[in-house]
mmCIF file of C-alpha atoms and ligand atoms in Angstrom:
data_model
loop_
_atom_site.group_PDB
_atom_site.id
_atom_site.type_symbol
_atom_site.label_atom_id
_atom_site.label_comp_id
_atom_site.label_asym_id
_atom_site.label_seq_id
_atom_site.Cartn_x
_atom_site.Cartn_y
_atom_site.Cartn_z
ATOM 1 C CA MET K 551 150.719 -141.439 -17.397
ATOM 2 C CA ASP K 552 148.565 -142.915 -20.164
ATOM 3 C CA SER K 553 149.441 -143.976 -23.676
ATOM 4 C CA ARG K 554 146.122 -142.993 -25.273
ATOM 5 C CA ILE K 555 146.326 -140.079 -27.705
ATOM 6 C CA VAL K 556 143.770 -137.281 -27.353
ATOM 7 C CA GLY K 557 142.589 -135.581 -30.554
ATOM 8 C CA ILE K 558 141.376 -132.026 -30.067
ATOM 9 C CA LEU K 559 138.922 -130.455 -32.520
ATOM 10 C CA GLY K 560 139.934 -126.801 -32.499
ATOM 11 C CA GLY K 561 143.286 -125.185 -31.781
ATOM 12 C CA GLY K 562 142.421 -121.813 -30.248
ATOM 13 C CA GLN K 563 143.362 -120.591 -26.776
ATOM 14 C CA LEU K 564 141.300 -123.245 -24.996
ATOM 15 C CA GLY K 565 143.035 -125.955 -27.014
ATOM 16 C CA ARG K 566 146.388 -124.347 -26.238
ATOM 17 C CA MET K 567 145.723 -124.463 -22.492
ATOM 18 C CA LEU K 568 144.521 -128.082 -22.813
ATOM 19 C CA VAL K 569 147.827 -128.922 -24.493
ATOM 20 C CA GLU K 570 149.738 -127.155 -21.684
ATOM 21 C CA ALA K 571 147.948 -129.265 -19.073
ATOM 22 C CA ALA K 572 148.503 -132.435 -21.129
ATOM 23 C CA HIS K 573 152.251 -131.770 -21.366
ATOM 24 C CA ARG K 574 152.663 -131.690 -17.593
ATOM 25 C CA LEU K 575 151.126 -135.165 -17.327
ATOM 26 C CA ASN K 576 152.992 -136.396 -20.394
ATOM 27 C CA LEU K 577 149.682 -136.984 -22.209
ATOM 28 C CA GLN K 578 149.831 -136.850 -25.990
ATOM 29 C CA THR K 579 147.562 -134.616 -28.059
ATOM 30 C CA ILE K 580 146.965 -133.992 -31.763
ATOM 31 C CA VAL K 581 145.180 -130.833 -32.865
ATOM 32 C CA LEU K 582 142.875 -130.246 -35.838
ATOM 33 C CA ASP K 583 142.689 -126.618 -36.956
ATOM 34 C CA ALA K 584 144.356 -124.151 -39.337
ATOM 35 C CA PRO K 585 148.178 -124.317 -39.612
ATOM 36 C CA LYS K 586 150.056 -122.598 -36.747
ATOM 37 C CA SER K 587 146.910 -122.173 -34.632
ATOM 38 C CA PRO K 588 147.612 -121.337 -30.950
ATOM 39 C CA ALA K 589 147.427 -124.954 -29.689
ATOM 40 C CA LYS K 590 149.719 -126.260 -32.422
ATOM 41 C CA GLN K 591 152.440 -123.688 -31.717
ATOM 42 C CA ILE K 592 153.314 -125.299 -28.388
ATOM 43 C CA ASN K 593 153.170 -128.980 -29.323
ATOM 44 C CA ALA K 594 155.715 -130.525 -31.664
ATOM 45 C CA LEU K 595 155.277 -134.127 -30.462
ATOM 46 C CA HIS K 596 153.123 -135.199 -33.412
ATOM 47 C CA ALA K 597 152.262 -133.926 -36.839
ATOM 48 C CA HIS K 598 148.980 -132.062 -36.385
ATOM 49 C CA ILE K 599 146.099 -132.075 -38.846
ATOM 50 C CA ASP K 600 145.594 -128.922 -40.918
ATOM 51 C CA GLY K 601 141.970 -128.298 -41.755
ATOM 52 C CA SER K 602 138.628 -127.330 -40.332
ATOM 53 C CA PHE K 603 136.860 -128.893 -37.347
ATOM 54 C CA SER K 604 133.673 -128.617 -39.381
ATOM 55 C CA ASP K 605 135.097 -130.731 -42.220
ATOM 56 C CA PRO K 606 134.141 -134.442 -41.841
ATOM 57 C CA LYS K 607 137.183 -135.607 -43.863
ATOM 58 C CA ALA K 608 139.599 -133.745 -41.618
ATOM 59 C CA ILE K 609 137.879 -135.125 -38.507
ATOM 60 C CA LEU K 610 138.158 -138.678 -39.905
ATOM 61 C CA LYS K 611 141.855 -138.081 -40.522
ATOM 62 C CA LEU K 612 142.302 -136.946 -36.924
ATOM 63 C CA ALA K 613 140.333 -139.957 -35.670
ATOM 64 C CA GLU K 614 142.762 -142.310 -37.486
ATOM 65 C CA GLU K 615 145.587 -141.065 -35.273
ATOM 66 C CA CYS K 616 143.814 -140.837 -31.915
ATOM 67 C CA ASP K 617 142.140 -142.902 -29.202
ATOM 68 C CA VAL K 618 139.834 -140.237 -27.744
ATOM 69 C CA LEU K 619 138.383 -137.223 -29.546
ATOM 70 C CA THR K 620 137.344 -134.097 -27.692
ATOM 71 C CA VAL K 621 136.497 -130.475 -28.521
ATOM 72 C CA GLU K 622 137.623 -127.022 -27.500
ATOM 73 C CA ILE K 623 134.783 -125.462 -29.516
ATOM 74 C CA GLU K 624 131.197 -126.639 -30.073
ATOM 75 C CA HIS K 625 130.870 -125.517 -33.705
ATOM 76 C CA VAL K 626 132.088 -128.846 -35.108
ATOM 77 C CA ASP K 627 130.589 -131.396 -37.504
ATOM 78 C CA THR K 628 128.624 -133.785 -35.269
ATOM 79 C CA GLU K 629 127.410 -136.122 -38.059
ATOM 80 C CA VAL K 630 130.870 -137.618 -38.382
ATOM 81 C CA LEU K 631 131.315 -137.690 -34.588
ATOM 82 C CA GLU K 632 128.079 -139.690 -34.389
ATOM 83 C CA GLU K 633 129.420 -142.214 -36.930
ATOM 84 C CA LEU K 634 132.748 -142.461 -35.127
ATOM 85 C CA GLU K 635 131.150 -142.981 -31.718
ATOM 86 C CA ALA K 636 128.981 -145.782 -33.155
ATOM 87 C CA SER K 637 131.943 -147.425 -34.898
ATOM 88 C CA SER K 638 133.874 -147.648 -31.586
ATOM 89 C CA LYS K 639 137.118 -146.966 -33.518
ATOM 90 C CA VAL K 640 137.637 -143.969 -31.306
ATOM 91 C CA GLU K 641 135.931 -142.557 -28.223
ATOM 92 C CA VAL K 642 134.148 -139.224 -28.428
ATOM 93 C CA GLN K 643 133.998 -137.238 -25.158
ATOM 94 C CA PRO K 644 131.700 -135.580 -24.431
ATOM 95 C CA SER K 645 129.217 -137.433 -26.646
ATOM 96 C CA TRP K 646 128.241 -136.028 -30.084
ATOM 97 C CA LYS K 647 124.697 -135.871 -28.640
ATOM 98 C CA THR K 648 125.812 -133.324 -26.071
ATOM 99 C CA ILE K 649 127.711 -131.250 -28.634
ATOM 100 C CA ARG K 650 124.780 -131.299 -31.104
ATOM 101 C CA THR K 651 122.299 -130.321 -28.398
ATOM 102 C CA ILE K 652 124.439 -127.400 -27.258
ATOM 103 C CA GLN K 653 125.594 -126.083 -30.640
ATOM 104 C CA ASP K 654 122.077 -124.967 -31.573
ATOM 105 C CA LYS K 655 121.190 -122.576 -28.758
ATOM 106 C CA TYR K 656 117.447 -122.988 -29.342
ATOM 107 C CA VAL K 657 117.699 -126.798 -29.173
ATOM 108 C CA GLN K 658 119.849 -126.353 -26.053
ATOM 109 C CA LYS K 659 117.213 -124.127 -24.408
ATOM 110 C CA SER K 660 114.403 -126.560 -25.301
ATOM 111 C CA HIS K 661 116.433 -129.477 -23.942
ATOM 112 C CA LEU K 662 117.089 -127.662 -20.658
ATOM 113 C CA ALA K 663 113.450 -126.635 -20.303
ATOM 114 C CA SER K 664 112.271 -130.206 -20.887
ATOM 115 C CA SER K 665 114.806 -131.426 -18.293
ATOM 116 C CA GLY K 666 113.261 -129.087 -15.708
ATOM 117 C CA VAL K 667 116.211 -126.650 -15.716
ATOM 118 C CA ALA K 668 115.262 -122.961 -15.361
ATOM 119 C CA THR K 669 116.323 -120.877 -18.377
ATOM 120 C CA ALA K 670 115.321 -117.564 -19.945
ATOM 121 C CA GLU K 671 112.059 -118.127 -21.863
ATOM 122 C CA SER K 672 112.710 -118.656 -25.586
ATOM 123 C CA LEU K 673 110.700 -118.526 -28.804
ATOM 124 C CA LEU K 674 111.711 -119.852 -32.191
ATOM 125 C CA VAL K 675 111.868 -117.181 -34.912
ATOM 126 C CA GLU K 676 109.987 -119.007 -37.645
ATOM 127 C CA SER K 677 110.529 -116.363 -40.310
ATOM 128 C CA ASN K 678 113.093 -113.546 -40.255
ATOM 129 C CA THR K 679 110.521 -110.838 -40.924
ATOM 130 C CA SER K 680 109.535 -107.616 -39.152
ATOM 131 C CA ALA K 681 105.963 -108.843 -38.713
ATOM 132 C CA HIS K 682 107.107 -111.957 -36.877
ATOM 133 C CA LEU K 683 109.588 -110.073 -34.676
ATOM 134 C CA GLU K 684 106.877 -107.516 -33.808
ATOM 135 C CA ASN K 685 104.704 -110.423 -32.775
ATOM 136 C CA ILE K 686 107.452 -111.643 -30.445
ATOM 137 C CA GLY K 687 107.733 -108.092 -29.042
ATOM 138 C CA ARG K 688 104.024 -108.211 -28.189
ATOM 139 C CA LYS K 689 104.533 -111.524 -26.351
ATOM 140 C CA PHE K 690 107.831 -110.747 -24.565
ATOM 141 C CA GLY K 691 107.684 -106.948 -24.292
ATOM 142 C CA TYR K 692 110.817 -104.846 -24.923
ATOM 143 C CA PRO K 693 113.704 -105.086 -24.689
ATOM 144 C CA TYR K 694 114.162 -108.684 -25.747
ATOM 145 C CA MET K 695 117.262 -110.471 -27.007
ATOM 146 C CA LEU K 696 117.425 -111.750 -30.575
ATOM 147 C CA LYS K 697 120.008 -114.512 -30.915
ATOM 148 C CA ALA K 698 121.555 -116.534 -33.719
ATOM 149 C CA ARG K 699 120.867 -120.215 -33.015
ATOM 150 C CA THR K 700 124.229 -121.406 -34.340
ATOM 151 C CA LEU K 701 127.879 -120.306 -34.612
ATOM 152 C CA ALA K 702 127.505 -117.640 -31.920
ATOM 153 C CA TYR K 703 130.384 -116.548 -29.684
ATOM 154 C CA ASP K 704 131.519 -113.461 -27.773
ATOM 155 C CA GLY K 705 128.090 -111.910 -28.324
ATOM 156 C CA ARG K 706 128.491 -112.017 -32.124
ATOM 157 C CA GLY K 707 125.048 -113.285 -32.968
ATOM 158 C CA ASN K 708 123.119 -111.323 -30.320
ATOM 159 C CA TYR K 709 121.060 -108.174 -30.881
ATOM 160 C CA VAL K 710 119.143 -106.264 -28.220
ATOM 161 C CA VAL K 711 115.724 -105.441 -29.657
ATOM 162 C CA SER K 712 114.995 -102.398 -27.539
ATOM 163 C CA GLY K 713 111.696 -101.488 -29.217
ATOM 164 C CA PRO K 714 109.783 -101.920 -32.501
ATOM 165 C CA GLU K 715 112.123 -99.372 -34.116
ATOM 166 C CA SER K 716 115.162 -101.633 -33.623
ATOM 167 C CA ILE K 717 113.606 -104.612 -35.444
ATOM 168 C CA SER K 718 114.733 -103.493 -38.864
ATOM 169 C CA PRO K 719 118.381 -102.797 -37.842
ATOM 170 C CA ALA K 720 118.379 -106.153 -35.988
ATOM 171 C CA LEU K 721 117.274 -107.937 -39.157
ATOM 172 C CA GLU K 722 119.898 -106.123 -41.178
ATOM 173 C CA VAL K 723 122.595 -107.631 -38.959
ATOM 174 C CA LEU K 724 121.135 -111.112 -38.395
ATOM 175 C CA LYS K 725 118.702 -111.827 -41.240
ATOM 176 C CA ASP K 726 120.811 -114.517 -42.923
ATOM 177 C CA ARG K 727 121.124 -116.628 -39.781
ATOM 178 C CA PRO K 728 118.678 -119.025 -38.091
ATOM 179 C CA LEU K 729 117.284 -117.083 -35.113
ATOM 180 C CA TYR K 730 115.406 -117.388 -31.848
ATOM 181 C CA ALA K 731 114.322 -114.817 -29.300
ATOM 182 C CA GLU K 732 114.858 -114.714 -25.555
ATOM 183 C CA LYS K 733 112.888 -112.865 -22.938
ATOM 184 C CA TRP K 734 115.005 -110.136 -21.335
ATOM 185 C CA ALA K 735 116.644 -111.307 -18.109
ATOM 186 C CA SER K 736 116.853 -108.361 -15.764
ATOM 187 C CA PHE K 737 119.763 -109.756 -13.811
ATOM 188 C CA SER K 738 121.596 -108.288 -10.816
ATOM 189 C CA LYS K 739 124.688 -110.404 -11.514
ATOM 190 C CA GLU K 740 125.950 -112.995 -13.964
ATOM 191 C CA LEU K 741 127.335 -116.142 -12.366
ATOM 192 C CA ALA K 742 129.139 -119.152 -13.797
ATOM 193 C CA VAL K 743 130.078 -122.604 -12.575
ATOM 194 C CA MET K 744 132.538 -125.005 -14.189
ATOM 195 C CA VAL K 745 131.189 -128.531 -13.789
ATOM 196 C CA VAL K 746 133.220 -131.662 -14.515
ATOM 197 C CA ARG K 747 131.276 -134.739 -15.516
ATOM 198 C CA ARG K 748 133.370 -137.790 -14.798
ATOM 199 C CA ARG K 749 133.174 -141.063 -16.715
ATOM 200 C CA ASP K 750 131.226 -142.562 -13.804
ATOM 201 C CA GLY K 751 128.554 -139.897 -14.429
ATOM 202 C CA VAL K 752 129.301 -138.057 -11.176
ATOM 203 C CA CYS K 753 129.421 -134.256 -11.518
ATOM 204 C CA ILE K 754 131.857 -132.214 -9.435
ATOM 205 C CA SER K 755 132.075 -128.434 -9.518
ATOM 206 C CA TYR K 756 134.469 -125.553 -9.176
ATOM 207 C CA PRO K 757 133.290 -122.623 -7.045
ATOM 208 C CA THR K 758 130.548 -120.301 -8.258
ATOM 209 C CA VAL K 759 132.120 -117.210 -9.850
ATOM 210 C CA GLU K 760 130.849 -113.832 -11.007
ATOM 211 C CA THR K 761 131.409 -112.805 -14.617
ATOM 212 C CA ILE K 762 131.276 -109.218 -15.855
ATOM 213 C CA HIS K 763 130.468 -108.753 -19.529
ATOM 214 C CA GLU K 764 130.969 -105.559 -21.473
ATOM 215 C CA GLU K 765 129.356 -105.219 -24.888
ATOM 216 C CA ASN K 766 128.325 -108.913 -24.705
ATOM 217 C CA ILE K 767 131.900 -110.121 -24.156
ATOM 218 C CA CYS K 768 133.369 -111.442 -20.916
ATOM 219 C CA LYS K 769 135.760 -108.904 -19.389
ATOM 220 C CA LEU K 770 136.301 -110.002 -15.770
ATOM 221 C CA VAL K 771 135.782 -113.083 -13.598
ATOM 222 C CA TYR K 772 135.699 -112.949 -9.771
ATOM 223 C CA ALA K 773 136.317 -116.207 -7.916
ATOM 224 C CA PRO K 774 134.485 -116.884 -5.697
ATOM 225 C CA ALA K 775 131.414 -114.762 -6.468
ATOM 226 C CA ALA K 776 130.488 -112.212 -3.804
ATOM 227 C CA VAL K 777 127.055 -113.707 -3.172
ATOM 228 C CA SER K 778 125.632 -115.560 -0.172
ATOM 229 C CA GLY K 779 126.536 -119.173 0.493
ATOM 230 C CA VAL K 780 122.914 -120.070 -0.254
ATOM 231 C CA ILE K 781 123.100 -118.557 -3.761
ATOM 232 C CA ARG K 782 126.483 -120.179 -4.458
ATOM 233 C CA GLU K 783 125.082 -123.560 -3.521
ATOM 234 C CA LYS K 784 121.899 -122.995 -5.524
ATOM 235 C CA ALA K 785 124.038 -122.071 -8.542
ATOM 236 C CA ARG K 786 126.122 -125.214 -8.147
ATOM 237 C CA LYS K 787 123.052 -127.431 -7.927
ATOM 238 C CA LEU K 788 121.427 -125.819 -10.971
ATOM 239 C CA ALA K 789 124.658 -126.148 -12.978
ATOM 240 C CA GLU K 790 125.035 -129.813 -12.019
ATOM 241 C CA LYS K 791 121.400 -130.503 -12.894
ATOM 242 C CA ALA K 792 121.933 -128.934 -16.331
ATOM 243 C CA VAL K 793 125.143 -130.887 -16.998
ATOM 244 C CA GLY K 794 123.601 -134.046 -15.532
ATOM 245 C CA SER K 795 120.970 -133.927 -18.292
ATOM 246 C CA LEU K 796 123.680 -134.350 -20.980
ATOM 247 C CA TRP K 797 125.825 -137.270 -22.164
ATOM 248 C CA GLY K 798 129.492 -138.182 -21.821
ATOM 249 C CA ALA K 799 132.445 -136.864 -19.866
ATOM 250 C CA GLY K 800 134.348 -133.609 -19.722
ATOM 251 C CA VAL K 801 134.305 -130.124 -18.325
ATOM 252 C CA PHE K 802 131.319 -127.811 -18.947
ATOM 253 C CA GLY K 803 130.967 -124.047 -18.578
ATOM 254 C CA VAL K 804 127.570 -123.083 -17.187
ATOM 255 C CA GLU K 805 126.601 -119.411 -17.498
ATOM 256 C CA MET K 806 123.654 -118.073 -15.517
ATOM 257 C CA PHE K 807 121.698 -114.987 -14.547
ATOM 258 C CA LEU K 808 120.994 -114.098 -10.925
ATOM 259 C CA LEU K 809 117.746 -112.154 -10.897
ATOM 260 C CA GLU K 810 116.811 -109.429 -8.374
ATOM 261 C CA ASP K 811 114.610 -111.843 -6.418
ATOM 262 C CA GLY K 812 117.369 -114.432 -6.017
ATOM 263 C CA GLU K 813 116.060 -116.699 -8.798
ATOM 264 C CA LEU K 814 118.666 -118.273 -11.084
ATOM 265 C CA LEU K 815 118.246 -118.902 -14.817
ATOM 266 C CA ILE K 816 120.700 -120.699 -17.074
ATOM 267 C CA ASN K 817 121.969 -118.487 -19.909
ATOM 268 C CA GLU K 818 123.944 -121.109 -21.796
ATOM 269 C CA LEU K 819 126.226 -124.132 -21.551
ATOM 270 C CA ALA K 820 129.576 -124.867 -23.173
ATOM 271 C CA PRO K 821 130.667 -128.519 -23.577
ATOM 272 C CA ARG K 822 134.363 -127.694 -23.033
ATOM 273 C CA PRO K 823 136.746 -125.563 -20.961
ATOM 274 C CA HIS K 824 135.427 -122.021 -20.650
ATOM 275 C CA ASN K 825 136.634 -118.451 -20.240
ATOM 276 C CA SER K 826 135.068 -118.255 -16.759
ATOM 277 C CA GLY K 827 137.337 -121.136 -15.671
ATOM 278 C CA HIS K 828 140.744 -119.740 -16.683
ATOM 279 C CA TYR K 829 141.376 -118.712 -13.066
ATOM 280 C CA THR K 830 141.464 -122.418 -12.050
ATOM 281 C CA ILE K 831 144.993 -122.694 -13.514
ATOM 282 C CA GLU K 832 146.439 -120.621 -10.669
ATOM 283 C CA ALA K 833 143.743 -120.801 -7.978
ATOM 284 C CA CYS K 834 142.799 -124.498 -7.767
ATOM 285 C CA PRO K 835 144.815 -127.701 -7.272
ATOM 286 C CA THR K 836 143.625 -129.029 -10.642
ATOM 287 C CA SER K 837 142.829 -126.632 -13.494
ATOM 288 C CA GLN K 838 139.703 -126.960 -15.658
ATOM 289 C CA TYR K 839 142.015 -128.089 -18.487
ATOM 290 C CA GLU K 840 143.618 -130.892 -16.509
ATOM 291 C CA ALA K 841 140.201 -131.838 -15.088
ATOM 292 C CA HIS K 842 138.861 -132.146 -18.649
ATOM 293 C CA LEU K 843 141.685 -134.484 -19.625
ATOM 294 C CA ARG K 844 141.326 -136.553 -16.462
ATOM 295 C CA ALA K 845 137.555 -136.805 -16.974
ATOM 296 C CA ILE K 846 137.675 -137.899 -20.621
ATOM 297 C CA LEU K 847 140.487 -140.399 -19.934
ATOM 298 C CA ASP K 848 138.866 -141.728 -16.756
ATOM 299 C CA LEU K 849 141.880 -140.793 -14.633
ATOM 300 C CA PRO K 850 141.298 -140.117 -10.909
ATOM 301 C CA LEU K 851 139.534 -136.831 -10.195
ATOM 302 C CA PRO K 852 138.600 -136.619 -6.508
ATOM 303 C CA THR K 853 136.116 -133.986 -5.355
ATOM 304 C CA HIS K 854 138.819 -131.896 -3.632
ATOM 305 C CA SER K 855 140.522 -131.256 -7.023
ATOM 306 C CA THR K 856 138.068 -128.505 -7.887
ATOM 307 C CA SER K 857 138.008 -126.379 -4.731
ATOM 308 C CA LEU K 858 140.056 -123.203 -4.341
ATOM 309 C CA THR K 859 143.585 -124.091 -3.184
ATOM 310 C CA THR K 860 143.057 -122.624 0.325
ATOM 311 C CA PRO K 861 139.949 -121.227 2.056
ATOM 312 C CA SER K 862 141.411 -117.727 1.654
ATOM 313 C CA THR K 863 142.316 -118.040 -2.048
ATOM 314 C CA HIS K 864 140.659 -115.324 -4.140
ATOM 315 C CA ALA K 865 141.224 -114.683 -7.840
ATOM 316 C CA ILE K 866 140.291 -112.165 -10.509
ATOM 317 C CA MET K 867 140.759 -112.850 -14.217
ATOM 318 C CA LEU K 868 140.953 -110.028 -16.760
ATOM 319 C CA ASN K 869 140.613 -110.797 -20.467
ATOM 320 C CA LEU K 870 143.136 -109.027 -22.691
ATOM 321 C CA LEU K 871 141.048 -107.876 -25.639
ATOM 322 C CA GLY K 872 142.021 -106.265 -28.922
ATOM 323 C CA PRO K 873 144.961 -103.989 -29.783
ATOM 324 C CA SER K 874 145.791 -102.961 -26.178
ATOM 325 C CA TYR K 875 146.556 -106.497 -25.055
ATOM 326 C CA ASN K 876 150.328 -106.309 -25.089
ATOM 327 C CA THR K 877 150.532 -103.008 -23.180
ATOM 328 C CA VAL K 878 148.338 -104.453 -20.423
ATOM 329 C CA ALA K 879 150.215 -107.769 -20.441
ATOM 330 C CA ARG K 880 153.577 -106.023 -19.950
ATOM 331 C CA LYS K 881 152.156 -103.929 -17.139
ATOM 332 C CA ALA K 882 150.852 -107.130 -15.504
ATOM 333 C CA LEU K 883 154.417 -108.466 -15.261
ATOM 334 C CA GLU K 884 154.903 -105.986 -12.406
ATOM 335 C CA VAL K 885 151.727 -106.841 -10.514
ATOM 336 C CA LYS K 886 151.907 -108.922 -7.338
ATOM 337 C CA GLY K 887 150.106 -112.258 -7.682
ATOM 338 C CA ALA K 888 149.566 -111.864 -11.441
ATOM 339 C CA THR K 889 150.106 -114.562 -14.073
ATOM 340 C CA VAL K 890 150.000 -113.599 -17.739
ATOM 341 C CA HIS K 891 148.782 -115.880 -20.529
ATOM 342 C CA LEU K 892 149.168 -114.814 -24.166
ATOM 343 C CA TYR K 893 147.591 -116.997 -26.822
ATOM 344 C CA GLY K 894 149.824 -116.549 -29.863
ATOM 345 C CA LYS K 895 146.990 -115.339 -32.086
ATOM 346 C CA GLY K 896 147.481 -113.262 -35.224
ATOM 347 C CA GLU K 897 146.068 -109.787 -35.664
ATOM 348 C CA ALA K 898 144.733 -108.110 -32.486
ATOM 349 C CA LYS K 899 141.394 -107.034 -33.932
ATOM 350 C CA LYS K 900 138.988 -105.049 -31.751
ATOM 351 C CA ALA K 901 137.471 -107.214 -28.974
ATOM 352 C CA ARG K 902 139.463 -110.305 -30.017
ATOM 353 C CA LYS K 903 140.581 -112.403 -27.041
ATOM 354 C CA MET K 904 144.404 -112.196 -27.223
ATOM 355 C CA GLY K 905 145.286 -113.326 -23.696
ATOM 356 C CA HIS K 906 144.308 -113.029 -20.060
ATOM 357 C CA VAL K 907 145.764 -112.180 -16.660
ATOM 358 C CA THR K 908 144.836 -113.879 -13.395
ATOM 359 C CA VAL K 909 145.618 -112.220 -10.074
ATOM 360 C CA VAL K 910 145.552 -114.461 -7.005
ATOM 361 C CA ALA K 911 145.507 -112.983 -3.484
ATOM 362 C CA GLY K 912 144.541 -113.803 0.093
ATOM 363 C CA SER K 913 141.379 -111.679 -0.046
ATOM 364 C CA MET K 914 139.135 -110.203 -2.734
ATOM 365 C CA ALA K 915 140.009 -106.677 -1.574
ATOM 366 C CA GLU K 916 143.712 -107.408 -2.148
ATOM 367 C CA ALA K 917 143.054 -108.993 -5.567
ATOM 368 C CA GLU K 918 140.965 -105.953 -6.555
ATOM 369 C CA TYR K 919 143.697 -103.580 -5.395
ATOM 370 C CA GLN K 920 146.343 -105.410 -7.417
ATOM 371 C CA ILE K 921 144.342 -105.722 -10.642
ATOM 372 C CA GLN K 922 142.847 -102.206 -10.709
ATOM 373 C CA PRO K 923 145.804 -100.581 -12.576
ATOM 374 C CA LEU K 924 145.442 -103.249 -15.287
ATOM 375 C CA ILE K 925 141.711 -102.612 -15.660
ATOM 376 C CA ASN K 926 142.477 -98.879 -15.860
ATOM 377 C CA ALA K 927 145.112 -99.494 -18.531
ATOM 378 C CA ALA K 928 142.771 -101.678 -20.585
ATOM 379 C CA ASP K 929 139.965 -99.076 -20.317
ATOM 380 C CA ALA K 930 142.274 -96.170 -21.203
ATOM 381 C CA GLU K 931 143.572 -97.914 -24.323
ATOM 382 C CA LYS K 932 140.016 -98.565 -25.475
ATOM 383 C CA MET K 933 139.163 -94.856 -25.667
HETATM 384 P P1 LIG M 722 129.875 -116.541 -25.251
HETATM 385 O O1 LIG M 722 129.660 -117.874 -25.883
HETATM 386 O O2 LIG M 722 131.153 -115.891 -25.640
HETATM 387 O O3 LIG M 722 129.633 -116.536 -23.759
HETATM 388 P P2 LIG M 722 127.524 -115.753 -26.759
HETATM 389 O O4 LIG M 722 127.798 -115.104 -28.051
HETATM 390 O O5 LIG M 722 127.103 -117.177 -26.768
HETATM 391 O O6 LIG M 722 128.750 -115.533 -25.800
HETATM 392 P P3 LIG M 722 125.460 -115.120 -24.812
HETATM 393 O O7 LIG M 722 126.143 -115.828 -23.719
HETATM 394 O O8 LIG M 722 124.160 -115.649 -25.300
HETATM 395 O O9 LIG M 722 126.428 -114.860 -26.064
HETATM 396 O O10 LIG M 722 125.209 -113.602 -24.379
HETATM 397 C C1 LIG M 722 126.286 -112.732 -24.109
HETATM 398 C C2 LIG M 722 125.878 -111.787 -22.981
HETATM 399 O O11 LIG M 722 124.714 -111.034 -23.373
HETATM 400 C C3 LIG M 722 125.447 -112.479 -21.695
HETATM 401 O O12 LIG M 722 126.562 -112.877 -20.933
HETATM 402 C C4 LIG M 722 124.623 -111.379 -21.063
HETATM 403 O O13 LIG M 722 125.437 -110.364 -20.529
HETATM 404 C C5 LIG M 722 123.857 -110.809 -22.256
HETATM 405 N N1 LIG M 722 122.579 -111.547 -22.445
HETATM 406 C C6 LIG M 722 122.388 -112.705 -23.130
HETATM 407 N N2 LIG M 722 121.104 -113.120 -23.095
HETATM 408 C C7 LIG M 722 120.430 -112.214 -22.379
HETATM 409 C C8 LIG M 722 119.052 -112.078 -21.963
HETATM 410 N N3 LIG M 722 118.108 -112.968 -22.310
HETATM 411 N N4 LIG M 722 118.729 -110.996 -21.200
HETATM 412 C C9 LIG M 722 119.677 -110.080 -20.854
HETATM 413 N N5 LIG M 722 120.972 -110.142 -21.206
HETATM 414 C C10 LIG M 722 121.368 -111.187 -21.947
HETATM 415 MG MG1 LIG M 723 128.057 -118.861 -26.180
HETATM 416 MG MG1 LIG M 724 127.769 -116.720 -23.168
#
């Protein structure tokens, strides 16, 4: 298909599913992460690079072997990516500028606000002290969300400040990290859109989906979202505006809040494949992983690639979290329309994403009927 080698910074489950998509098109990939990480386990074509995606030396070593560098995680060293992009030894997609803007959530929020994209109102936490956080409480009211600016994922880095009394426990958890605060978004639903930014700068989108989070971590994704056509379209436009303000090619996860009055606010962006887009593997002609590869390599990606396979295609994705994952996965083998993905991770610690199941059906009611026993099993194991 193409002789260029793609270097992937990060070898977790997203990298693993990128490698799966690459294999089908006979595209070559090399992964930088710890030995035996999920993406490395399924690709023996090349020697991979052992090391950290935040280590400039390891990234330079990867760059030596590749034509295009991309990421499956945003917490990477962008200084070296900036040097590499300037040197034109290797392409970096999306641009280091995009990754650097997104990896600091406060910088990301400021960038979106200055690009005219609606987001939850944010304030920089200038000093991690009770007095300062009380000040923010007076401005925002309670509850408000305290967030780590960097290295946040799966809600690890967020703390709900429900009143002045929760400031001191919040600081106990987050005091050593750079912080910002967000006004509470009283949402009726959380929506997400996967947007692909092609090399020609054109953005195309997958359908608007609904995401359900439990304890700050994504549990379920419903595709398409059960909202009006007007809201779906508004979500798509907002997501494309947000991604259009960035640089370079690739797939982007856009998370947003739908407020009671129909207003939409961006929660955050991811410059890579995203949990809310796993369902595209079974429910769309081209998955988010293949779309990412096609976008960064400038391979054809027509607009019809990202729609649901048929007008009646409906999908629900359930994340398999923590110790119960294997019990639920085995049960899913008996469910009509279900596809199981396990990631090959080590210890199944509480709330760790170990795999997922996607159920595809001809209606949402049918998909809900099929997946309910799996949700019940996951909930029962949690107790
Ligand atoms: P991930 O990257 O895994 O999506 P994260 O650690 O970056 O997660 P966020 O996306 O910032 O965390 O927040 C996780 C969840 O917390 C959101 O999906 C939402 O349910 C809730 N949340 C975040 N910000 C707010 C807010 N301002 N108001 C209300 N709820 C919020
Ligand atoms: Mg995040
Ligand atoms: Mg999030």
